[in-house]
């Protein structure tokens, strides 16, 4: 869990605007100090060194978070057991690499 920043205001579009000093990934979960989910990151904008982050709230009264410190939690991957099962399966073959001795490369247009 990493500190995102302080909520500066609640925008008319229904987003919480947070000022931060790093660039988080989109769709990361946002938590409050009690580790309760507040929403997800939907946009990062503004100056590079101190950007603003737009958080789409998932709570009933998002206005109460104005002035509060929010945190970014780790995203949990869904269906991780299915991915493990797929990686063990055989039968998928990669296409063969092109042999340079086979002939000249196709000409580029443009």
mmCIF file of C-alpha atoms in Angstrom:
data_model
loop_
_atom_site.group_PDB
_atom_site.id
_atom_site.type_symbol
_atom_site.label_atom_id
_atom_site.label_comp_id
_atom_site.label_asym_id
_atom_site.label_seq_id
_atom_site.Cartn_x
_atom_site.Cartn_y
_atom_site.Cartn_z
ATOM 1 C CA UNK A 1 0.000 0.000 0.000
ATOM 2 C CA UNK A 2 1.351 3.411 -0.999
ATOM 3 C CA UNK A 3 0.219 6.906 -0.046
ATOM 4 C CA UNK A 4 -1.617 8.540 -2.955
ATOM 5 C CA UNK A 5 -2.240 12.008 -1.540
ATOM 6 C CA UNK A 6 -4.830 14.374 -0.069
ATOM 7 C CA UNK A 7 -8.238 14.828 -1.693
ATOM 8 C CA UNK A 8 -8.438 18.448 -2.834
ATOM 9 C CA UNK A 9 -12.091 18.528 -3.923
ATOM 10 C CA UNK A 10 -15.101 16.656 -5.275
ATOM 11 C CA UNK A 11 -15.677 17.516 -8.945
ATOM 12 C CA UNK A 12 -19.081 18.076 -10.566
ATOM 13 C CA UNK A 13 -18.474 15.046 -12.782
ATOM 14 C CA UNK A 14 -18.600 12.835 -9.708
ATOM 15 C CA UNK A 15 -14.849 12.336 -9.263
ATOM 16 C CA UNK A 16 -12.580 12.882 -6.286
ATOM 17 C CA UNK A 17 -9.517 14.937 -7.266
ATOM 18 C CA UNK A 18 -6.299 14.033 -5.439
ATOM 19 C CA UNK A 19 -2.940 15.842 -5.625
ATOM 20 C CA UNK A 20 0.009 13.466 -5.577
ATOM 21 C CA UNK A 21 3.755 13.462 -6.265
ATOM 22 C CA UNK A 22 3.962 10.236 -8.299
ATOM 23 C CA UNK A 23 2.078 8.705 -11.226
ATOM 24 C CA UNK A 24 -0.090 5.704 -10.295
ATOM 25 C CA UNK A 25 -1.500 3.169 -12.749
ATOM 26 C CA UNK A 26 -5.044 3.421 -14.030
ATOM 27 C CA UNK A 27 -7.744 1.209 -12.479
ATOM 28 C CA UNK A 28 -5.769 0.729 -9.265
ATOM 29 C CA UNK A 29 -7.935 0.461 -6.138
ATOM 30 C CA UNK A 30 -7.943 3.461 -3.794
ATOM 31 C CA UNK A 31 -8.313 2.944 -0.024
ATOM 32 C CA UNK A 32 -8.791 5.206 2.998
ATOM 33 C CA UNK A 33 -6.811 5.079 6.245
ATOM 34 C CA UNK A 34 -9.013 2.243 7.590
ATOM 35 C CA UNK A 35 -8.221 0.233 4.414
ATOM 36 C CA UNK A 36 -11.811 0.517 3.202
ATOM 37 C CA UNK A 37 -12.174 0.732 -0.591
ATOM 38 C CA UNK A 38 -13.059 4.239 -1.761
ATOM 39 C CA UNK A 39 -12.861 3.854 -5.546
ATOM 40 C CA UNK A 40 -10.545 3.373 -8.510
ATOM 41 C CA UNK A 41 -8.121 5.615 -10.400
ATOM 42 C CA UNK A 42 -9.657 6.767 -13.680
ATOM 43 C CA UNK A 43 -7.362 9.552 -14.885
ATOM 44 C CA UNK A 44 -3.994 11.174 -14.224
ATOM 45 C CA UNK A 45 -3.513 14.746 -15.447
ATOM 46 C CA UNK A 46 -1.631 17.960 -14.806
ATOM 47 C CA UNK A 47 2.070 18.652 -14.273
ATOM 48 C CA UNK A 48 4.493 15.760 -14.432
ATOM 49 C CA UNK A 49 6.126 16.285 -11.032
ATOM 50 C CA UNK A 50 2.896 16.828 -9.032
ATOM 51 C CA UNK A 51 -0.021 15.418 -11.044
ATOM 52 C CA UNK A 52 -3.694 15.295 -10.170
ATOM 53 C CA UNK A 53 -5.490 11.962 -9.975
ATOM 54 C CA UNK A 54 -9.202 11.520 -10.681
ATOM 55 C CA UNK A 55 -10.738 8.796 -8.521
ATOM 56 C CA UNK A 56 -14.131 7.320 -9.395
ATOM 57 C CA UNK A 57 -15.736 6.813 -5.983
ATOM 58 C CA UNK A 58 -17.545 3.622 -4.976
ATOM 59 C CA UNK A 59 -18.938 5.031 -1.719
ATOM 60 C CA UNK A 60 -22.278 6.682 -0.960
ATOM 61 C CA UNK A 61 -20.984 10.053 0.288
ATOM 62 C CA UNK A 62 -17.715 10.850 -1.487
ATOM 63 C CA UNK A 63 -17.807 14.507 -0.322
ATOM 64 C CA UNK A 64 -16.770 13.431 3.169
ATOM 65 C CA UNK A 65 -13.334 12.404 1.840
ATOM 66 C CA UNK A 66 -12.353 15.984 0.921
ATOM 67 C CA UNK A 67 -9.186 16.737 2.913
ATOM 68 C CA UNK A 68 -8.575 13.066 3.734
ATOM 69 C CA UNK A 69 -5.451 11.102 2.833
ATOM 70 C CA UNK A 70 -6.015 8.232 0.398
ATOM 71 C CA UNK A 71 -3.825 5.258 -0.444
ATOM 72 C CA UNK A 72 -3.349 2.951 -3.428
ATOM 73 C CA UNK A 73 -3.769 -0.739 -2.725
ATOM 74 C CA UNK A 74 -2.520 -3.672 -4.722
ATOM 75 C CA UNK A 75 -4.757 -4.951 -7.476
ATOM 76 C CA UNK A 76 -5.811 -8.550 -6.961
ATOM 77 C CA UNK A 77 -5.760 -10.701 -10.042
ATOM 78 C CA UNK A 78 -8.860 -12.685 -10.799
ATOM 79 C CA UNK A 79 -8.779 -16.251 -12.094
ATOM 80 C CA UNK A 80 -5.130 -16.729 -11.165
ATOM 81 C CA UNK A 81 -5.724 -20.487 -10.871
ATOM 82 C CA UNK A 82 -6.937 -20.594 -14.492
ATOM 83 C CA UNK A 83 -3.831 -18.788 -15.699
ATOM 84 C CA UNK A 84 -1.617 -21.302 -13.914
ATOM 85 C CA UNK A 85 -3.507 -24.173 -15.506
ATOM 86 C CA UNK A 86 -3.120 -22.626 -18.969
ATOM 87 C CA UNK A 87 0.611 -22.139 -18.620
ATOM 88 C CA UNK A 88 1.112 -25.828 -17.867
ATOM 89 C CA UNK A 89 -0.834 -26.999 -20.905
ATOM 90 C CA UNK A 90 1.027 -28.000 -24.038
ATOM 91 C CA UNK A 91 0.007 -27.789 -27.621
ATOM 92 C CA UNK A 92 0.412 -24.111 -28.415
ATOM 93 C CA UNK A 93 3.281 -23.612 -30.804
ATOM 94 C CA UNK A 94 4.993 -20.410 -31.705
ATOM 95 C CA UNK A 95 5.443 -19.620 -35.368
ATOM 96 C CA UNK A 96 8.907 -20.374 -36.657
ATOM 97 C CA UNK A 97 11.319 -17.519 -37.069
ATOM 98 C CA UNK A 98 12.067 -16.484 -40.581
ATOM 99 C CA UNK A 99 15.340 -17.844 -41.828
ATOM 100 C CA UNK A 100 17.504 -15.112 -43.329
ATOM 101 C CA UNK A 101 18.851 -17.536 -45.915
ATOM 102 C CA UNK A 102 15.404 -18.112 -47.369
ATOM 103 C CA UNK A 103 15.530 -15.025 -49.565
ATOM 104 C CA UNK A 104 15.379 -11.255 -49.538
ATOM 105 C CA UNK A 105 13.000 -9.431 -47.246
ATOM 106 C CA UNK A 106 9.887 -7.908 -48.812
ATOM 107 C CA UNK A 107 10.279 -4.330 -50.048
ATOM 108 C CA UNK A 108 8.792 -1.567 -47.985
ATOM 109 C CA UNK A 109 6.411 0.892 -49.547
ATOM 110 C CA UNK A 110 6.225 4.537 -48.628
#
